[in-house]
Short mmCIF file of C-alpha atoms in Angstrom, two decimals:
data_model
loop_
_atom_site.label_atom_id
_atom_site.label_comp_id
_atom_site.label_asym_id
_atom_site.label_seq_id
_atom_site.Cartn_x
_atom_site.Cartn_y
_atom_site.Cartn_z
CA MET Z 127 -28.09 28.14 -5.73
CA LYS Z 128 -24.54 29.29 -6.46
CA SER Z 129 -22.06 27.47 -8.69
CA ALA Z 130 -18.49 27.90 -9.87
CA VAL Z 131 -16.44 26.13 -12.54
CA GLU Z 132 -12.81 25.05 -12.21
CA THR Z 133 -11.02 23.86 -15.35
CA LEU Z 134 -8.98 20.77 -14.51
CA ASN Z 135 -7.69 20.26 -18.05
CA PRO Z 136 -8.93 21.14 -21.57
CA THR Z 137 -11.49 18.31 -21.46
CA ARG Z 138 -12.53 18.14 -17.79
CA VAL Z 139 -14.02 20.56 -15.26
CA ARG Z 140 -15.10 20.56 -11.62
CA LEU Z 141 -18.37 22.24 -10.67
CA THR Z 142 -18.73 23.47 -7.10
CA VAL Z 143 -22.37 23.96 -6.16
CA GLU Z 144 -23.89 25.52 -3.02
CA VAL Z 145 -27.62 24.97 -2.46
CA PRO Z 146 -29.51 26.86 0.30
CA PHE Z 147 -31.60 24.39 2.29
CA GLU Z 148 -34.89 26.07 1.43
CA GLU Z 149 -34.33 25.07 -2.22
CA LEU Z 150 -34.58 21.43 -1.10
CA LYS Z 151 -38.15 21.88 0.11
CA ASP Z 152 -39.82 20.30 -2.94
CA SER Z 153 -37.48 17.30 -2.82
CA LEU Z 154 -38.02 16.91 0.96
CA ASP Z 155 -41.79 16.96 0.46
CA ALA Z 156 -41.43 14.35 -2.30
CA ALA Z 157 -39.21 12.23 -0.01
CA TYR Z 158 -41.77 12.21 2.81
CA LYS Z 159 -44.53 11.37 0.33
CA LYS Z 160 -42.53 8.49 -1.15
CA ILE Z 161 -41.63 7.04 2.25
CA ASN Z 162 -45.27 7.43 3.28
CA GLN Z 163 -46.31 5.13 0.46
CA GLN Z 164 -43.68 2.52 1.32
CA VAL Z 165 -44.08 2.06 5.08
CA THR Z 166 -46.81 1.37 7.61
CA VAL Z 167 -47.08 2.72 11.18
CA LYS Z 168 -49.68 1.43 13.60
CA GLY Z 169 -52.32 4.03 14.31
CA PHE Z 170 -51.86 5.88 11.01
CA ARG Z 171 -53.45 5.30 7.64
CA LYS Z 172 -51.08 4.53 4.75
CA GLY Z 173 -49.90 7.76 3.23
CA LYS Z 174 -51.04 9.84 6.21
CA ILE Z 175 -48.04 9.43 8.51
CA PRO Z 176 -46.82 12.83 9.82
CA ALA Z 177 -43.29 13.90 8.94
CA ARG Z 178 -42.22 13.99 12.64
CA VAL Z 179 -43.30 10.34 13.05
CA ILE Z 180 -41.30 9.31 9.97
CA ASP Z 181 -38.29 11.17 11.40
CA GLN Z 182 -38.68 9.38 14.74
CA ARG Z 183 -39.31 5.91 13.37
CA PHE Z 184 -37.03 5.84 10.32
CA GLY Z 185 -34.59 8.65 10.93
CA ARG Z 186 -34.25 12.12 9.44
CA GLY Z 187 -31.13 10.85 7.66
CA ALA Z 188 -33.16 8.49 5.45
CA VAL Z 189 -35.39 11.39 4.41
CA LEU Z 190 -32.43 13.66 3.66
CA GLU Z 191 -30.76 10.93 1.60
CA GLU Z 192 -33.91 10.43 -0.48
CA ALA Z 193 -34.34 14.19 -0.96
CA VAL Z 194 -30.72 14.78 -1.97
CA ASN Z 195 -30.79 11.90 -4.47
CA ASP Z 196 -33.90 13.46 -6.00
CA ALA Z 197 -32.52 16.99 -6.09
CA LEU Z 198 -28.94 16.47 -7.25
CA PRO Z 199 -29.69 15.88 -10.98
CA LYS Z 200 -31.75 19.09 -11.13
CA PHE Z 201 -29.11 21.25 -9.42
CA TYR Z 202 -26.33 19.66 -11.49
CA THR Z 203 -28.21 20.39 -14.74
CA GLU Z 204 -28.86 23.98 -13.65
CA ALA Z 205 -25.14 24.46 -12.92
CA VAL Z 206 -24.18 22.97 -16.30
CA ASN Z 207 -26.63 25.22 -18.15
CA GLU Z 208 -25.57 28.28 -16.17
CA ALA Z 209 -21.93 27.69 -17.11
CA GLU Z 210 -22.92 26.84 -20.73
CA LEU Z 211 -20.91 23.63 -20.63
CA ASN Z 212 -21.09 20.97 -23.35
CA VAL Z 213 -20.68 17.94 -21.12
CA LEU Z 214 -19.86 14.35 -22.06
CA GLY Z 215 -20.78 11.36 -19.97
CA GLN Z 216 -21.92 11.04 -16.38
CA PRO Z 217 -20.41 13.28 -13.68
CA GLU Z 218 -18.52 12.07 -10.61
CA VAL Z 219 -20.47 13.70 -7.77
CA ASP Z 220 -19.16 14.21 -4.24
CA ILE Z 221 -21.35 15.69 -1.46
CA THR Z 222 -18.92 17.87 0.47
CA GLU Z 223 -21.35 19.26 3.05
CA LEU Z 224 -24.92 18.53 4.11
CA LYS Z 225 -26.23 20.44 7.13
CA ASP Z 226 -29.86 19.81 7.98
CA GLY Z 227 -31.78 23.06 7.76
CA GLU Z 228 -28.75 24.99 6.47
CA THR Z 229 -27.04 23.97 3.22
CA LEU Z 230 -26.14 21.32 0.66
CA ASN Z 231 -22.74 21.63 -1.01
CA PHE Z 232 -21.42 19.25 -3.66
CA THR Z 233 -18.85 19.00 -6.42
CA ALA Z 234 -19.23 17.35 -9.81
CA GLU Z 235 -16.33 16.44 -12.09
CA VAL Z 236 -17.29 15.80 -15.69
CA ASP Z 237 -15.73 15.60 -19.16
CA ILE Z 238 -16.58 18.38 -21.60
CA ARG Z 239 -16.13 18.98 -25.29
CA PRO Z 240 -12.89 20.92 -25.66
CA ALA Z 241 -12.90 24.44 -27.04
CA ILE Z 242 -11.59 24.18 -30.60
CA GLU Z 243 -10.24 26.95 -32.80
CA ILE Z 244 -10.56 26.28 -36.52
CA PRO Z 245 -7.76 28.03 -38.45
CA ASP Z 246 -7.99 29.22 -42.05
CA TYR Z 247 -8.43 26.06 -44.12
CA SER Z 248 -8.66 27.65 -47.57
CA GLY Z 249 -5.06 26.77 -48.41
CA ILE Z 250 -5.40 22.98 -48.13
CA GLU Z 251 -3.92 21.14 -51.12
CA VAL Z 252 -4.17 17.40 -51.80
CA GLU Z 253 -3.27 15.01 -54.61
CA VAL Z 254 -5.52 12.22 -55.84
CA ASP Z 255 -5.34 9.45 -58.41
CA ALA Z 256 -6.08 10.45 -61.99
CA VAL Z 257 -9.20 9.06 -63.65
CA GLU Z 258 -7.79 6.74 -66.29
CA VAL Z 259 -9.62 3.83 -67.91
CA SER Z 260 -7.45 1.53 -70.00
CA GLU Z 261 -8.46 -0.85 -72.76
CA GLU Z 262 -7.60 -3.67 -70.35
CA ASP Z 263 -10.11 -2.27 -67.85
CA VAL Z 264 -12.85 -2.24 -70.49
CA GLU Z 265 -11.99 -5.75 -71.71
CA LYS Z 266 -12.12 -7.07 -68.14
CA ALA Z 267 -15.52 -5.48 -67.53
CA VAL Z 268 -16.92 -7.05 -70.70
CA SER Z 269 -15.25 -10.36 -69.83
CA ASP Z 270 -16.85 -10.33 -66.37
CA LEU Z 271 -20.24 -9.68 -67.98
CA ARG Z 272 -19.60 -12.54 -70.38
CA GLU Z 273 -18.88 -14.86 -67.43
CA ARG Z 274 -22.31 -14.07 -66.00
CA PHE Z 275 -23.96 -15.32 -69.19
CA ALA Z 276 -21.98 -18.56 -69.36
CA SER Z 277 -23.97 -21.79 -69.80
CA THR Z 278 -23.09 -25.28 -68.60
CA SER Z 279 -23.52 -28.71 -70.08
CA PRO Z 280 -22.71 -32.11 -68.52
CA VAL Z 281 -19.56 -33.87 -69.79
CA GLU Z 282 -18.25 -37.39 -69.37
CA ARG Z 283 -14.68 -36.66 -68.35
CA ALA Z 284 -12.57 -35.77 -65.33
CA ALA Z 285 -13.21 -32.38 -63.72
CA GLU Z 286 -10.92 -29.49 -64.69
CA ASP Z 287 -10.41 -25.86 -63.69
CA SER Z 288 -13.52 -23.70 -64.23
CA ASP Z 289 -15.82 -26.74 -64.51
CA VAL Z 290 -19.04 -26.72 -62.49
CA VAL Z 291 -19.29 -29.85 -60.37
CA THR Z 292 -22.26 -31.10 -58.38
CA ILE Z 293 -21.00 -32.61 -55.14
CA ASP Z 294 -22.03 -34.23 -51.87
CA LEU Z 295 -20.05 -33.31 -48.74
CA GLU Z 296 -19.52 -34.94 -45.35
CA ALA Z 297 -17.37 -33.41 -42.61
CA LYS Z 298 -15.98 -35.22 -39.57
CA VAL Z 299 -14.26 -33.75 -36.51
CA ASP Z 300 -12.45 -36.22 -34.25
CA GLY Z 301 -14.01 -39.05 -36.24
CA GLU Z 302 -17.60 -37.88 -35.60
CA ILE Z 303 -19.85 -36.71 -38.44
CA LEU Z 304 -21.11 -33.18 -37.68
CA GLU Z 305 -24.87 -32.66 -37.63
CA ASP Z 306 -24.45 -29.60 -39.83
CA GLY Z 307 -21.53 -31.13 -41.72
CA VAL Z 308 -23.51 -32.99 -44.40
CA ALA Z 309 -24.70 -31.43 -47.68
CA SER Z 310 -25.98 -32.90 -50.94
CA GLY Z 311 -26.31 -31.53 -54.46
CA VAL Z 312 -23.99 -28.59 -53.91
CA SER Z 313 -23.03 -26.74 -57.12
CA TYR Z 314 -19.42 -25.54 -57.12
CA THR Z 315 -17.23 -23.86 -59.74
CA ILE Z 316 -13.67 -25.17 -59.48
CA GLY Z 317 -11.27 -22.34 -58.74
CA SER Z 318 -13.91 -19.94 -57.39
CA GLY Z 319 -12.67 -20.25 -53.80
CA GLU Z 320 -16.24 -20.19 -52.53
CA LEU Z 321 -16.05 -23.36 -50.45
CA LEU Z 322 -13.41 -25.05 -48.31
CA ASP Z 323 -9.67 -24.70 -48.71
CA GLY Z 324 -8.33 -27.79 -50.47
CA ILE Z 325 -11.52 -28.73 -52.29
CA ASP Z 326 -10.20 -27.68 -55.70
CA ASP Z 327 -7.29 -30.14 -55.55
CA ALA Z 328 -9.62 -32.84 -54.22
CA VAL Z 329 -12.20 -32.70 -57.03
CA LYS Z 330 -9.92 -31.98 -59.99
CA GLY Z 331 -9.33 -35.20 -61.86
CA LEU Z 332 -12.51 -36.88 -60.54
CA GLU Z 333 -15.26 -38.03 -62.86
CA ALA Z 334 -18.95 -38.37 -61.90
CA GLY Z 335 -19.10 -40.99 -59.14
CA GLY Z 336 -15.54 -40.23 -58.00
CA GLU Z 337 -14.77 -39.58 -54.35
CA ALA Z 338 -11.91 -38.00 -52.36
CA THR Z 339 -11.06 -37.09 -48.79
CA PHE Z 340 -9.10 -34.03 -47.65
CA THR Z 341 -8.45 -32.02 -44.49
CA SER Z 342 -9.63 -28.42 -44.15
CA GLU Z 343 -10.39 -25.83 -41.50
CA LEU Z 344 -14.14 -25.21 -41.32
CA LYS Z 345 -15.17 -21.61 -41.98
CA GLY Z 346 -18.58 -21.69 -40.31
CA GLY Z 347 -21.11 -23.84 -38.49
CA SER Z 348 -20.92 -25.58 -35.14
CA ALA Z 349 -17.23 -26.48 -35.54
CA ALA Z 350 -16.00 -23.24 -37.13
CA GLY Z 351 -12.24 -22.91 -36.91
CA LYS Z 352 -11.64 -26.62 -36.32
CA GLU Z 353 -9.78 -29.03 -38.60
CA ALA Z 354 -12.16 -31.46 -40.28
CA GLU Z 355 -11.81 -34.54 -42.44
CA VAL Z 356 -14.01 -33.83 -45.45
CA THR Z 357 -15.25 -36.45 -47.90
CA VAL Z 358 -16.42 -35.10 -51.26
CA LYS Z 359 -18.27 -37.12 -53.90
CA VAL Z 360 -18.72 -35.80 -57.42
CA THR Z 361 -22.15 -36.59 -58.88
CA GLN Z 362 -21.84 -34.53 -62.06
CA VAL Z 363 -19.20 -32.65 -64.06
CA ALA Z 364 -20.35 -29.82 -66.32
CA ALA Z 365 -18.28 -27.65 -68.63
CA ARG Z 366 -18.88 -23.90 -68.75
CA GLU Z 367 -19.43 -22.45 -72.21
CA LEU Z 368 -18.95 -18.73 -72.77
CA PRO Z 369 -20.99 -16.85 -75.40
CA GLU Z 370 -19.19 -15.38 -78.40
CA LEU Z 371 -18.22 -11.71 -77.99
CA ASP Z 372 -20.28 -10.21 -80.81
CA ASP Z 373 -23.29 -8.00 -81.43
CA GLU Z 374 -25.61 -10.87 -80.55
CA PHE Z 375 -24.02 -11.06 -77.10
CA ALA Z 376 -24.43 -7.28 -76.66
CA GLN Z 377 -28.14 -7.63 -77.41
CA LEU Z 378 -28.42 -10.56 -74.97
CA ALA Z 379 -26.54 -8.93 -72.11
CA SER Z 380 -27.57 -5.26 -72.44
CA GLU Z 381 -29.88 -2.73 -74.06
CA PHE Z 382 -27.33 -2.09 -76.82
CA ASP Z 383 -27.40 -3.39 -80.39
CA THR Z 384 -23.66 -3.67 -80.96
CA LEU Z 385 -20.59 -4.81 -79.05
CA ASP Z 386 -18.94 -1.44 -79.66
CA GLU Z 387 -21.84 0.34 -77.96
CA LEU Z 388 -21.61 -2.07 -75.02
CA LYS Z 389 -17.87 -1.39 -74.68
CA ALA Z 390 -18.41 2.37 -74.85
CA ASP Z 391 -21.01 2.11 -72.09
CA SER Z 392 -18.65 -0.03 -70.00
CA ARG Z 393 -15.94 2.62 -70.37
CA LYS Z 394 -18.35 5.36 -69.27
CA ARG Z 395 -19.44 3.33 -66.24
CA LEU Z 396 -15.82 2.71 -65.24
CA GLU Z 397 -15.04 6.42 -65.60
CA ASN Z 398 -18.00 7.30 -63.36
CA MET Z 399 -16.84 4.77 -60.75
CA LYS Z 400 -13.30 6.13 -60.81
CA GLN Z 401 -14.59 9.70 -60.54
CA TYR Z 402 -16.63 8.70 -57.49
CA ASP Z 403 -13.57 7.01 -55.97
CA GLN Z 404 -11.50 10.07 -56.79
CA ALA Z 405 -13.98 12.34 -55.01
CA THR Z 406 -14.00 10.07 -51.97
CA GLN Z 407 -10.20 10.02 -51.96
CA ALA Z 408 -10.14 13.82 -52.11
CA GLN Z 409 -12.57 14.11 -49.20
CA GLU Z 410 -10.54 11.68 -47.09
CA ARG Z 411 -7.27 13.48 -47.77
CA VAL Z 412 -8.74 16.94 -47.19
CA LEU Z 413 -10.13 15.70 -43.87
CA GLU Z 414 -6.71 14.36 -42.87
CA LYS Z 415 -5.10 17.72 -43.68
CA LEU Z 416 -7.81 19.57 -41.75
CA LEU Z 417 -7.27 17.41 -38.66
CA GLU Z 418 -3.54 18.15 -38.87
CA LEU Z 419 -4.30 21.87 -38.68
CA VAL Z 420 -6.44 21.69 -35.54
CA GLU Z 421 -5.29 20.95 -31.99
CA VAL Z 422 -7.93 18.64 -30.51
CA PRO Z 423 -7.57 17.33 -26.93
CA VAL Z 424 -9.45 14.04 -26.49
CA PRO Z 425 -11.29 13.23 -23.23
CA GLU Z 426 -9.70 10.12 -21.70
CA LYS Z 427 -12.94 8.48 -20.60
CA LEU Z 428 -14.60 9.07 -23.97
CA LEU Z 429 -11.57 7.57 -25.72
CA GLU Z 430 -11.57 4.55 -23.41
CA ASP Z 431 -15.26 3.93 -24.02
CA GLU Z 432 -14.89 4.38 -27.77
CA ILE Z 433 -12.04 1.85 -27.91
CA ASN Z 434 -14.14 -0.63 -25.92
CA THR Z 435 -17.12 -0.06 -28.22
CA ARG Z 436 -15.06 -0.74 -31.32
CA LYS Z 437 -13.60 -3.91 -29.84
CA HIS Z 438 -17.02 -5.12 -28.73
CA ASN Z 439 -18.57 -4.52 -32.14
CA LEU Z 440 -15.72 -6.33 -33.88
CA GLU Z 441 -15.70 -9.35 -31.55
CA HIS Z 442 -19.43 -9.81 -30.97
CA HIS Z 443 -20.88 -8.70 -34.28
CA GLN Z 444 -18.49 -8.74 -37.25
CA LEU Z 445 -16.28 -11.66 -36.21
CA GLY Z 446 -19.18 -13.56 -34.65
CA GLN Z 447 -20.98 -13.59 -37.99
CA MET Z 448 -17.88 -15.08 -39.61
CA GLY Z 449 -17.42 -17.72 -36.93
CA LEU Z 450 -14.11 -16.21 -35.78
CA ASP Z 451 -12.76 -15.04 -32.45
CA LEU Z 452 -10.29 -12.20 -31.96
CA ALA Z 453 -7.27 -14.50 -31.67
CA LYS Z 454 -8.06 -16.20 -34.99
CA TYR Z 455 -8.74 -12.85 -36.65
CA LEU Z 456 -5.37 -11.50 -35.53
CA GLU Z 457 -3.68 -14.67 -36.79
CA ILE Z 458 -5.29 -14.22 -40.22
CA GLN Z 459 -4.35 -10.53 -40.27
CA GLY Z 460 -0.80 -11.29 -39.18
CA LYS Z 461 -1.03 -8.81 -36.28
CA THR Z 462 -0.09 -8.99 -32.63
CA GLU Z 463 -2.58 -7.95 -29.95
CA GLU Z 464 -0.40 -4.92 -29.22
CA GLU Z 465 -0.52 -3.83 -32.87
CA PHE Z 466 -4.29 -4.32 -32.94
CA ASP Z 467 -4.73 -2.25 -29.77
CA ALA Z 468 -2.55 0.54 -31.18
CA GLU Z 469 -4.49 0.61 -34.45
CA THR Z 470 -7.83 0.60 -32.63
CA LYS Z 471 -6.74 3.51 -30.44
CA GLU Z 472 -5.48 5.47 -33.44
CA ALA Z 473 -8.79 4.96 -35.28
CA ALA Z 474 -10.79 5.91 -32.19
CA VAL Z 475 -8.79 9.12 -31.69
CA LYS Z 476 -9.31 10.05 -35.35
CA GLY Z 477 -13.03 9.34 -35.09
CA ILE Z 478 -13.51 11.53 -32.02
CA LYS Z 479 -11.38 14.36 -33.45
CA THR Z 480 -13.31 14.22 -36.72
CA GLN Z 481 -16.60 14.67 -34.92
CA PHE Z 482 -15.38 17.48 -32.68
CA VAL Z 483 -13.77 19.45 -35.54
CA LEU Z 484 -16.67 19.08 -37.97
CA ASP Z 485 -19.25 19.89 -35.28
CA GLU Z 486 -17.34 23.10 -34.58
CA LEU Z 487 -17.35 23.87 -38.31
CA VAL Z 488 -21.11 23.32 -38.44
CA LYS Z 489 -21.51 26.05 -35.80
CA GLN Z 490 -18.90 28.31 -37.37
CA GLU Z 491 -20.43 28.09 -40.85
CA LYS Z 492 -24.02 28.13 -39.49
CA LEU Z 493 -24.93 25.01 -41.46
CA ASN Z 494 -28.43 23.55 -41.35
CA VAL Z 495 -29.90 20.25 -42.52
CA ASN Z 496 -33.11 20.39 -44.56
CA GLN Z 497 -35.80 17.72 -44.67
CA GLU Z 498 -34.78 16.47 -48.12
CA GLU Z 499 -31.18 15.90 -47.01
CA LEU Z 500 -32.30 14.12 -43.84
CA THR Z 501 -34.73 11.92 -45.76
CA GLU Z 502 -32.10 10.95 -48.32
CA HIS Z 503 -29.68 10.08 -45.53
CA LEU Z 504 -32.33 8.06 -43.70
CA MET Z 505 -33.09 6.10 -46.89
CA ARG Z 506 -29.42 5.19 -47.34
CA ARG Z 507 -28.99 4.19 -43.72
CA ALA Z 508 -32.15 2.08 -43.94
CA ALA Z 509 -30.83 0.28 -47.02
CA SER Z 510 -27.50 -0.49 -45.34
CA SER Z 511 -29.29 -1.78 -42.23
CA GLY Z 512 -31.49 -4.18 -44.21
CA MET Z 513 -34.66 -2.49 -42.92
CA SER Z 514 -37.40 -0.76 -44.89
CA PRO Z 515 -37.32 3.07 -44.72
CA ASP Z 516 -40.51 3.05 -42.63
CA GLN Z 517 -39.12 0.49 -40.16
CA PHE Z 518 -35.81 2.34 -39.89
CA ALA Z 519 -37.51 5.71 -39.43
CA GLN Z 520 -39.72 4.29 -36.68
CA ALA Z 521 -36.70 2.76 -34.90
CA VAL Z 522 -34.82 6.07 -35.17
CA VAL Z 523 -37.71 8.09 -33.73
CA GLU Z 524 -38.46 5.61 -30.93
CA GLY Z 525 -34.75 5.45 -30.03
CA GLY Z 526 -34.42 9.24 -29.95
CA GLN Z 527 -31.75 9.04 -32.67
CA VAL Z 528 -33.02 11.78 -35.01
CA PRO Z 529 -30.44 14.30 -33.68
CA LEU Z 530 -27.71 11.75 -34.36
CA LEU Z 531 -28.74 11.46 -38.04
CA VAL Z 532 -29.01 15.24 -38.34
CA GLY Z 533 -25.49 15.50 -36.90
CA GLU Z 534 -24.14 13.01 -39.44
CA VAL Z 535 -25.52 14.99 -42.37
CA ALA Z 536 -24.40 18.32 -40.89
CA ARG Z 537 -20.84 17.05 -40.49
CA GLY Z 538 -20.92 15.85 -44.09
CA LYS Z 539 -21.93 19.35 -45.18
CA ALA Z 540 -19.13 20.84 -43.07
CA LEU Z 541 -16.53 18.67 -44.78
CA ALA Z 542 -18.03 19.58 -48.18
CA VAL Z 543 -17.40 23.26 -47.37
CA VAL Z 544 -13.73 22.52 -46.66
CA VAL Z 545 -13.34 20.36 -49.78
CA GLU Z 546 -14.87 23.11 -51.91
CA LYS Z 547 -12.17 25.55 -50.78
CA ALA Z 548 -9.29 23.06 -51.14
CA VAL Z 549 -7.06 22.71 -54.18
CA VAL Z 550 -7.31 19.15 -55.48
CA LYS Z 551 -4.91 17.97 -58.19
CA ASP Z 552 -4.55 14.54 -59.75
CA THR Z 553 -1.28 12.69 -60.28
CA ASN Z 554 -1.04 14.27 -63.75
CA GLY Z 555 -1.04 17.75 -62.20
CA GLU Z 556 -4.56 18.56 -63.38
CA VAL Z 557 -6.78 20.58 -61.04
CA ILE Z 558 -9.93 18.60 -60.23
CA ASP Z 559 -13.33 20.29 -59.91
CA LEU Z 560 -15.39 18.20 -57.49
CA ASP Z 561 -18.55 20.30 -57.51
CA ASP Z 562 -20.61 17.77 -59.45
CA GLU Z 563 -19.47 14.72 -57.53
CA ASP Z 564 -19.38 16.35 -54.12
CA ASP Z 565 -22.97 15.59 -53.05
CA VAL Z 566 -24.03 15.61 -49.40
CA GLU Z 567 -24.55 11.86 -49.10
CA GLN Z 568 -21.16 10.94 -50.51
CA VAL Z 569 -19.34 13.33 -48.18
CA THR Z 570 -21.45 12.10 -45.27
CA GLU Z 571 -20.33 8.53 -46.03
CA THR Z 572 -16.71 9.70 -45.97
CA VAL Z 573 -17.26 11.32 -42.56
CA GLU Z 574 -18.95 8.18 -41.20
CA ALA Z 575 -16.02 6.06 -42.34
CA ALA Z 576 -13.58 8.38 -40.55
CA GLU Z 577 -15.64 8.53 -37.37
CA GLY Z 578 -16.35 4.82 -37.11
CA THR Z 579 -18.66 4.63 -34.09
CA ALA Z 580 -17.34 7.79 -32.45
CA ASP Z 581 -20.48 9.76 -33.22
CA GLU Z 582 -22.69 7.18 -31.50
CA ALA Z 583 -20.40 6.94 -28.48
CA ALA Z 584 -20.27 10.69 -28.01
CA GLU Z 585 -24.00 11.11 -28.58
CA GLU Z 586 -24.84 8.52 -25.95
CA LYS Z 587 -22.55 10.21 -23.45
CA SER Z 588 -23.74 13.72 -24.11
CA GLU Z 589 -25.79 15.14 -21.28
CA GLY Z 590 -26.38 18.53 -22.81
#
């Protein structure tokens, strides 16, 4: 077999392959054997029909077609490996010449990962938000904790803001009560925004036994997105009572003995959260600067498929769970379909570029993923999927997705290398040392956010 490679553009090549006919012998033998098992000829036992009889009865062309279909993947793979191509997706194959007993010639056009040159990235500088925790931040954290320990007690008066009301609901669409539009004994805090739009105004001012009707768009259920006439009946009004902010509350709500200790702990927690956010912000901004430094051509077919994948996941998974369609989502977001398409394409391009650049860095820096890093990553992915680690690990192995997880962690480590060499300053001009915060899992999460589903799309299309 002889093969040659023609570069059509930075992300696509054409392979020209010439196969001497004798190299088709194994596939021809397999074709005769297969046809032998599928047909019957009077006078011959099944599976024992001579090749010349098959040629006479069914045509040599049928045998050649079967043999070529069997052989093409093998010769294509050999040509790809010989040229050391990193291909993406399925090739477009064209048989240019097939002469019985002489030769098989074919071409195969296929997308490839572009060659990428990573320039010196040690001079990257970015600015991030300073870690500042105000007294107001601490007071809000303690106040939120106090809200969680609020108690309620029934009152004989009209419902007011922040009261907890027990209500019965009945929803009608076009005058018909919905099967899933009736609920009893629902507990609702006025002003929480956890139920239907308009319910706060409807129940405020009602005492136990009071009833009101209002119109609202249903957020879920069989009539999601439709206008409904909702009748609400208040069966109980209860006032919320907040505990006093004192040492006794600190002992009730935490492991601390005093309110001052609780506030100090709240400040420390807020600082840790802001430091984590600061590190994530630094990683995101360093990645953006890195992508600006590198010229990355994007394969058109890969981009098209990635855009379609993102749209499908949004429409059929995320929006479906919320009872929305794309049109309603765009209306809520205040975007036109053209703006949505442009944003989706921009995100897809960034995701693909991120993977290509960081994969090249993994090779350049000779980065490896150890078992501990892979296990930690698997545990986090399992938690986010709602599966147990054992279930998730089994699904990953059975689906052949272990290389995908290894790639995710490796790209996280590649970005960590770049972040380590970058100069990161906060808005106060202070240089930030991210060594402590810059763990593999956090950086990997940053990479995943940038890639979106690009890694999965590219992995599925990769043939090599």
